[in-house]
mmCIF file of C-alpha atoms in Angstrom:
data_model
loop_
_atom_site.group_PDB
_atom_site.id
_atom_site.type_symbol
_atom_site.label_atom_id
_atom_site.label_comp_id
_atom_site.label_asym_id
_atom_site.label_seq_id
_atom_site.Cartn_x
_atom_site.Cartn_y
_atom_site.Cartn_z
ATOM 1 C CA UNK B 1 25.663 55.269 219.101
ATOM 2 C CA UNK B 2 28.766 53.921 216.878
ATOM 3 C CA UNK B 3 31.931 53.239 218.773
ATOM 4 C CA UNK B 4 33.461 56.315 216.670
ATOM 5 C CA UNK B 5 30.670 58.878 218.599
ATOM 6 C CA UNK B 6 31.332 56.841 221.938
ATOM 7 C CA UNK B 7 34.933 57.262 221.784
ATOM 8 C CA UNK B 8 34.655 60.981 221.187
ATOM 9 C CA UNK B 9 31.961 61.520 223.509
ATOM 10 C CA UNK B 10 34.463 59.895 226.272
ATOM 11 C CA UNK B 11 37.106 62.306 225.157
ATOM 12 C CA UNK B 12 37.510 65.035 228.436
ATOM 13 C CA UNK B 13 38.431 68.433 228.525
ATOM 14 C CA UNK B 14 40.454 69.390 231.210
ATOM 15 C CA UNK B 15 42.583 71.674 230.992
ATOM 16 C CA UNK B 16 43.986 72.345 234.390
ATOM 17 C CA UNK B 17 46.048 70.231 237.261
ATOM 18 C CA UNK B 18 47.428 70.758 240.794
ATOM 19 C CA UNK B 19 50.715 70.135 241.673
ATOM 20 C CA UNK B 20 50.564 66.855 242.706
ATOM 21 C CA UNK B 21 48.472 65.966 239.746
ATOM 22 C CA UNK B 22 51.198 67.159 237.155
ATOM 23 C CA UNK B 23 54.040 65.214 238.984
ATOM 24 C CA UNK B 24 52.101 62.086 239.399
ATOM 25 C CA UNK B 25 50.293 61.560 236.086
ATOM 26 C CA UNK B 26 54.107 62.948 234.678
ATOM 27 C CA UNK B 27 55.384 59.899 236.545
ATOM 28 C CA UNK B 28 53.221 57.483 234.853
ATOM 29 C CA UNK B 29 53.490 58.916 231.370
ATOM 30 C CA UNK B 30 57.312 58.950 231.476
ATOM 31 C CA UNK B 31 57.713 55.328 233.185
ATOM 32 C CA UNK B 32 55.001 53.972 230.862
ATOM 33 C CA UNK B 33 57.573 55.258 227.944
ATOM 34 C CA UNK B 34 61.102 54.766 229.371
ATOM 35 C CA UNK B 35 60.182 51.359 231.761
ATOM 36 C CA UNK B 36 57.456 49.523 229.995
ATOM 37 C CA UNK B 37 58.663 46.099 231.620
ATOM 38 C CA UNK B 38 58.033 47.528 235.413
ATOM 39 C CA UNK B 39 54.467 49.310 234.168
ATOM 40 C CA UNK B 40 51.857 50.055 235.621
ATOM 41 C CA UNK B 41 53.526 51.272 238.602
ATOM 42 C CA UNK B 42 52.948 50.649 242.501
ATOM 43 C CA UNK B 43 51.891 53.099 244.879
ATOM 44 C CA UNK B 44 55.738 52.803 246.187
ATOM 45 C CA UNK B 45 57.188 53.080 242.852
ATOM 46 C CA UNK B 46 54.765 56.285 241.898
ATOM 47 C CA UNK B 47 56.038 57.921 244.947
ATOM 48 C CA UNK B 48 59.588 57.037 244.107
ATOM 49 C CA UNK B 49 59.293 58.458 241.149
ATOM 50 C CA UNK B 50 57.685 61.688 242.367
ATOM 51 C CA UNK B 51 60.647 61.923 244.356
ATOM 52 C CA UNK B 52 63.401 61.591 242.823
ATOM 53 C CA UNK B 53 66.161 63.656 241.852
ATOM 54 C CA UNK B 54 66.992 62.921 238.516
ATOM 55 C CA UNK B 55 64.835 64.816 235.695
ATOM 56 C CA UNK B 56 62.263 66.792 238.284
ATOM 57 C CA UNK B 57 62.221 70.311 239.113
ATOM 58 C CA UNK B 58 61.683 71.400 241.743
ATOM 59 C CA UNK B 59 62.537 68.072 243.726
ATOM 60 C CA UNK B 60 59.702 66.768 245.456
ATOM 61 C CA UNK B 61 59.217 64.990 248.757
ATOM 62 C CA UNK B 62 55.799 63.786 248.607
ATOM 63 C CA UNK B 63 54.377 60.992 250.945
ATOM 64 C CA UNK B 64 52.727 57.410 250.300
ATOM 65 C CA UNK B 65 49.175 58.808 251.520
ATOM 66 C CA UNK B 66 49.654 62.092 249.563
ATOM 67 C CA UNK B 67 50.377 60.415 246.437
ATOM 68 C CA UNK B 68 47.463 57.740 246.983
ATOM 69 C CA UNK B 69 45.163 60.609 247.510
ATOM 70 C CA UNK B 70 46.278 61.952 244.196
ATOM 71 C CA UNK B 71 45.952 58.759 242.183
ATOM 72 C CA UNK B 72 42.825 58.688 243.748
ATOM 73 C CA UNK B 73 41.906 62.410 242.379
ATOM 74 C CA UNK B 74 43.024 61.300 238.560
ATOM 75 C CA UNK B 75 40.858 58.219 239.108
ATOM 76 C CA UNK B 76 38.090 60.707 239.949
ATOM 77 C CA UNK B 77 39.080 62.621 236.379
ATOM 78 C CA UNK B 78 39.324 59.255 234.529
ATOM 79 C CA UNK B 79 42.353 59.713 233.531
ATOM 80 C CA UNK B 80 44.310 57.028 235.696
ATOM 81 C CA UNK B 81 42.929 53.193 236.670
ATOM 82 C CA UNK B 82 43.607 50.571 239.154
ATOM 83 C CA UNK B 83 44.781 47.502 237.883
ATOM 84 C CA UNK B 84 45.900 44.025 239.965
ATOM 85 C CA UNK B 85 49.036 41.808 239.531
ATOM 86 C CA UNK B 86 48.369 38.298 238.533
ATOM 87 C CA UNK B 87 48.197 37.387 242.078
ATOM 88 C CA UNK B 88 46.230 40.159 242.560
ATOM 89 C CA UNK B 89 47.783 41.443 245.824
ATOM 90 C CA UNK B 90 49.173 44.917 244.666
ATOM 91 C CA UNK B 91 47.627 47.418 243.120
ATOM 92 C CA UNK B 92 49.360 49.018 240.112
ATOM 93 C CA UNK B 93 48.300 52.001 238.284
ATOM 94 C CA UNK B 94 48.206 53.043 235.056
ATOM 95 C CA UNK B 95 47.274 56.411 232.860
ATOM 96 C CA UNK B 96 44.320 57.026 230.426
ATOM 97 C CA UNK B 97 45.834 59.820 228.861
ATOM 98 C CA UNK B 98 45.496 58.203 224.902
ATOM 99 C CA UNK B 99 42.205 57.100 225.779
ATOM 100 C CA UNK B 100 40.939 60.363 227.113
ATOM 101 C CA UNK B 101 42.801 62.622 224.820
ATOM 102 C CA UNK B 102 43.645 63.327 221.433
ATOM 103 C CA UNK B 103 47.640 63.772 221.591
ATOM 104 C CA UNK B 104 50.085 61.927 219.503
ATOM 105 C CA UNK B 105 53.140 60.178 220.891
ATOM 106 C CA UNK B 106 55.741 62.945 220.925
ATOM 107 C CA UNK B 107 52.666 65.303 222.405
ATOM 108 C CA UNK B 108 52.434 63.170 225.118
ATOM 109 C CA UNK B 109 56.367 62.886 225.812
ATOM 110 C CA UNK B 110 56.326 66.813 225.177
ATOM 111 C CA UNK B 111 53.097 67.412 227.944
ATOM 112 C CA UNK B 112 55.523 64.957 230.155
ATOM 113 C CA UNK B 113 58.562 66.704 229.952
ATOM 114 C CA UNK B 114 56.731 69.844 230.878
ATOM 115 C CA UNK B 115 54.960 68.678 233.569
ATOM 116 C CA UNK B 116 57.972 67.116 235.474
ATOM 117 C CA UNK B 117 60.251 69.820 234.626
ATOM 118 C CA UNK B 118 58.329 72.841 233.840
ATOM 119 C CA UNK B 119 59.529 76.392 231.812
ATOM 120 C CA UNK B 120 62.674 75.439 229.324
ATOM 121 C CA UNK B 121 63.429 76.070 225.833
ATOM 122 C CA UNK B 122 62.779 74.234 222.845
ATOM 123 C CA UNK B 123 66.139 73.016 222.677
ATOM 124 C CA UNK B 124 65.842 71.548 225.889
ATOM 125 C CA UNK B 125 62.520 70.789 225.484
ATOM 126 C CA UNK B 126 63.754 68.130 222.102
ATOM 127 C CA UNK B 127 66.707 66.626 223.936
ATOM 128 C CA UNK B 128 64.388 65.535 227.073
ATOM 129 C CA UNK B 129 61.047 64.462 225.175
ATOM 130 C CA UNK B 130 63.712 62.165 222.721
ATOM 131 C CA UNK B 131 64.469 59.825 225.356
ATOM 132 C CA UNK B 132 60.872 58.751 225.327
ATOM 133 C CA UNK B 133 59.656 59.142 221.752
ATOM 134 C CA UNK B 134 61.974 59.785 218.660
ATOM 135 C CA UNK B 135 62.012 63.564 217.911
ATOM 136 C CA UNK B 136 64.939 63.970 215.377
ATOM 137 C CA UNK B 137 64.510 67.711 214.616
ATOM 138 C CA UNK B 138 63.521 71.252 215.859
ATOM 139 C CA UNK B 139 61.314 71.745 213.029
ATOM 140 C CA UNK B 140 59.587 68.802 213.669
ATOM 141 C CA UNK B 141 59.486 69.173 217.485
ATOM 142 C CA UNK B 142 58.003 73.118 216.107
ATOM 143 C CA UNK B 143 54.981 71.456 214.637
ATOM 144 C CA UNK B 144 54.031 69.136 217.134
ATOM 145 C CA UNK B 145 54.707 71.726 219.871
ATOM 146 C CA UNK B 146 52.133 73.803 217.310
ATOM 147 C CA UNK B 147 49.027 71.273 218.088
ATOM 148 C CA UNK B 148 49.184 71.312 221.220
ATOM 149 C CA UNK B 149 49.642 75.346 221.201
ATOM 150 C CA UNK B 150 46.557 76.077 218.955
ATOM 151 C CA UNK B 151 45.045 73.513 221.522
ATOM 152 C CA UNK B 152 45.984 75.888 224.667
ATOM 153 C CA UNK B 153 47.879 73.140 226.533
ATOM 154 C CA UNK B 154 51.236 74.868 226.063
ATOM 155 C CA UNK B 155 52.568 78.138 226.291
ATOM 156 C CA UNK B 156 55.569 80.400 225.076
ATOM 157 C CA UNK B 157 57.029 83.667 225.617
ATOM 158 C CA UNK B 158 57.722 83.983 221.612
ATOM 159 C CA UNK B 159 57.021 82.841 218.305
ATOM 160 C CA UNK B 160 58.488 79.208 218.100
ATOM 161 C CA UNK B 161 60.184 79.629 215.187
ATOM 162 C CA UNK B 162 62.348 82.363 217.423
ATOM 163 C CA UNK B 163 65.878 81.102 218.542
ATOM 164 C CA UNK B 164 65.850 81.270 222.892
ATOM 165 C CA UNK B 165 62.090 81.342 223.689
ATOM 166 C CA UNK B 166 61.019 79.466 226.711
ATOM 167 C CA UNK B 167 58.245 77.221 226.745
ATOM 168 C CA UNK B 168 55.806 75.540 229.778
ATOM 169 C CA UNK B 169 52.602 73.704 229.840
ATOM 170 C CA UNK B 170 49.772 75.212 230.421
ATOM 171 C CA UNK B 171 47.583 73.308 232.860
ATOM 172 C CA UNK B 172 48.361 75.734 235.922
ATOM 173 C CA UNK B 173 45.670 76.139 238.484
ATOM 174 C CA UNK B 174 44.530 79.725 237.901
ATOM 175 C CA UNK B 175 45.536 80.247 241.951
ATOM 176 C CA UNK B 176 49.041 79.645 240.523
ATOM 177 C CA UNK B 177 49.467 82.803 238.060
ATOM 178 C CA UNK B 178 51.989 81.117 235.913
ATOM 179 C CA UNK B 179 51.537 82.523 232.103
ATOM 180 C CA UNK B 180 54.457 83.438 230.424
ATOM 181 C CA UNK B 181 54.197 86.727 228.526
ATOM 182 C CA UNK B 182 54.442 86.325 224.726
ATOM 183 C CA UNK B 183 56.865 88.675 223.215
ATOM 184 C CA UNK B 184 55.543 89.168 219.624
ATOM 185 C CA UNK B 185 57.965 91.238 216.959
ATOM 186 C CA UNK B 186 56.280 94.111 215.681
ATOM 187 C CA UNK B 187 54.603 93.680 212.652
ATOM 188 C CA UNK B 188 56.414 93.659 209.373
ATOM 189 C CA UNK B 189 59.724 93.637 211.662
ATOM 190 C CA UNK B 190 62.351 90.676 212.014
ATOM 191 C CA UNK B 191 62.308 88.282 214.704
ATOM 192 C CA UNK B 192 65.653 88.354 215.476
ATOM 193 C CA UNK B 193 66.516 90.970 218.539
ATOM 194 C CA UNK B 194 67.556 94.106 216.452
ATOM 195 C CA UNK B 195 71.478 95.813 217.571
ATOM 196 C CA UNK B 196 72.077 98.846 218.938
ATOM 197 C CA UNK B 197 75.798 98.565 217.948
ATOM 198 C CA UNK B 198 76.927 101.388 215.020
ATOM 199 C CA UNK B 199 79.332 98.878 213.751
ATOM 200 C CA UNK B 200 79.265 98.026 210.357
ATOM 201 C CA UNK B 201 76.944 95.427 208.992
ATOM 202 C CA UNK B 202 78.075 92.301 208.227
ATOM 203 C CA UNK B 203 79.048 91.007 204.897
ATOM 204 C CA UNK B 204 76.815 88.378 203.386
ATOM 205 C CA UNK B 205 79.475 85.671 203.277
ATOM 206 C CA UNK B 206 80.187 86.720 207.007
ATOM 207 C CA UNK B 207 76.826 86.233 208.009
ATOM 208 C CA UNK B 208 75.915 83.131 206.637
ATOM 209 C CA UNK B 209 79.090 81.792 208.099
ATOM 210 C CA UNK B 210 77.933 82.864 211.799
ATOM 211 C CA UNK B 211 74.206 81.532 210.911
ATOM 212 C CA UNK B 212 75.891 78.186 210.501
ATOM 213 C CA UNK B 213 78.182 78.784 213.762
ATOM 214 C CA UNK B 214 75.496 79.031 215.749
ATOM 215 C CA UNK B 215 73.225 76.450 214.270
ATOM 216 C CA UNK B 216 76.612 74.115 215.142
ATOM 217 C CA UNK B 217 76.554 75.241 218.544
ATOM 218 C CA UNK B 218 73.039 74.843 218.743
ATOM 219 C CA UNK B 219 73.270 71.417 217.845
ATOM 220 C CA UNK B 220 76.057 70.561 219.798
ATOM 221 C CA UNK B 221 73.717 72.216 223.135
ATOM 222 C CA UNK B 222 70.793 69.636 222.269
ATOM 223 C CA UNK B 223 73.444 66.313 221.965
ATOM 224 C CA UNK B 224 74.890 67.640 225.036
ATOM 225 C CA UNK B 225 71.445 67.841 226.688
ATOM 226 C CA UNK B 226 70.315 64.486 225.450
ATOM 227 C CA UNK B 227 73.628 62.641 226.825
ATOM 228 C CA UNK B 228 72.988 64.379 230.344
ATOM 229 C CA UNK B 229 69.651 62.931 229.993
ATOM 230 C CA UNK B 230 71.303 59.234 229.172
ATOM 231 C CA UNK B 231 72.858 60.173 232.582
ATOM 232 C CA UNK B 232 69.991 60.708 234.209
ATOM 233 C CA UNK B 233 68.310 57.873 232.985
ATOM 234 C CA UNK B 234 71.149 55.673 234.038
ATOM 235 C CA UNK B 235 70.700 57.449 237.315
ATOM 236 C CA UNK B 236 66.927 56.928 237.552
ATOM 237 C CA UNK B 237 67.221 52.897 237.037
ATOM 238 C CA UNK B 238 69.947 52.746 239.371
ATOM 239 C CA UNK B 239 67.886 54.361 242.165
ATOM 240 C CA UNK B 240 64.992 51.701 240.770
ATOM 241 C CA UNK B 241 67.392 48.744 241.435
ATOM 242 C CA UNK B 242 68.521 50.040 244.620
ATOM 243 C CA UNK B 243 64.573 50.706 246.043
ATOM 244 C CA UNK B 244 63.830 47.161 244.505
ATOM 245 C CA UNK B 245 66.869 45.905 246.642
ATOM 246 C CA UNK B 246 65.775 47.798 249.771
ATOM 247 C CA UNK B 247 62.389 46.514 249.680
ATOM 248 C CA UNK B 248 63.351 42.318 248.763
ATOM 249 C CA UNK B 249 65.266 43.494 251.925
ATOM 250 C CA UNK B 250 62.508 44.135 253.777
ATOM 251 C CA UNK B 251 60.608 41.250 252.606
ATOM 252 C CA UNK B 252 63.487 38.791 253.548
ATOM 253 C CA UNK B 253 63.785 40.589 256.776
ATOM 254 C CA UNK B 254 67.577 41.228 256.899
#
């Protein structure tokens, strides 16, 4: 068997995740991307980053044990490994997600996002999966988003070329109920949510003026989103420094 045949062989198919699972393997993907320098995480530091209250929804308050027990679950999957420190004293772990799957980057930061955070729109969706991987447009968020749609790891409640549709992942236990119901256009009918106003249509020049209104404003939403993510980012690595603190702390025994 070629290495090509092996390596596809090893690809897995799972397609659903508890709770826990999402949050933790979320974790990993998103420090793995934003952190590389403290990766693979500790136990401690996976749990931190469970918890914390910058860029998760809902907020979490998971325990050391629970999380270990879900590490140990994903290890069970193959899709997270043990590794040691050079002085191999701590245990760090690490994802398998590019080895076990076939996503590209911005997939993965998009499956991420979604997993920490849950429904959103696209706009959203772009301005929180660009702090990890470059993602400069809609369009091409659109397409990527498109894979992993024809794949069945994502859902919408629209066409995603539609302005305001909400997006999630879609690795819900089937316990959990949570598909979003896709509101197609009739056929042959615009995608744009028809008036019921009898004023008088709007003059071509008019129109294409308030196209490019709201595209402005639309942009304007996703730099505004990314810089509260810059926030929250700053945020995150501040509560880092002040856990590592805490815990030299500890060590020291002040």
């Amino acid at each position: 068997m070629n290495d090509a045949t092996q390596e596809k062989k090893d690809l897995l198919t799972i397609t659903e995740l508890s709770k826990p699972e999402r949050r933790v393997l979320g974790v990993l993907l998103e420090k793995a991307f934003t952190t590389p320098d403290q990766y693979p995480l500790t136990l401690k530091a996976v749990t931190t980053g469970c918890n914390q209250k910058s860029n998760r929804d809902p907020i979490s308050h998971y325990s050391e044990s629970q999380v270990f027990e879900t590490l140990d679950a994903l290890r069970e999957k193959g899709i997270v490994a043990v590794v040691h420190s050079d002085s191999g004293r701590t245990e760090r772990y690490r994802h398998y997600m590019r080895h076990r799957f076939e996503f590209t980057e911005p997939q993965l930061a998009i499956l991420t996002e979604l997993w920490l955070r849950g429904r959103q729109t696209m706009g959203e969706l772009r301005g929180r999966a660009s702090r990890m991987v470059p993602i400069e447009t809609l369009d091409q968020l659109r397409a990527e988003f498109k894979g992993l749609l024809d794949r069945k790891y994502v859902q919408s409640n629209g066409s995603i070329e539609r302005r305001g549709i909400e997006v999630d992942h879609n690795w819900y236990q089937e316990k959990e109920g949570k598909t979003l119901g896709f509101e197609s256009a009739p056929e042959n009918e615009p995608t744009e949510v028809k008036s019921t106003s009898t004023a008088p249509p709007v003059a071509p020049a008019a129109s294409s003026e308030l196209t490019a209104m709201r595209d402005a404003i639309e942009q304007l939403q996703i730099e505004n989103q990314s810089l509260k993510q810059q926030i929250n980012t700053l945020t995150e690595s501040l509560e880092q420094l002040n856990q590592q603190f805490s815990d030299l702390k500890q060590e020291l025994g002040s």
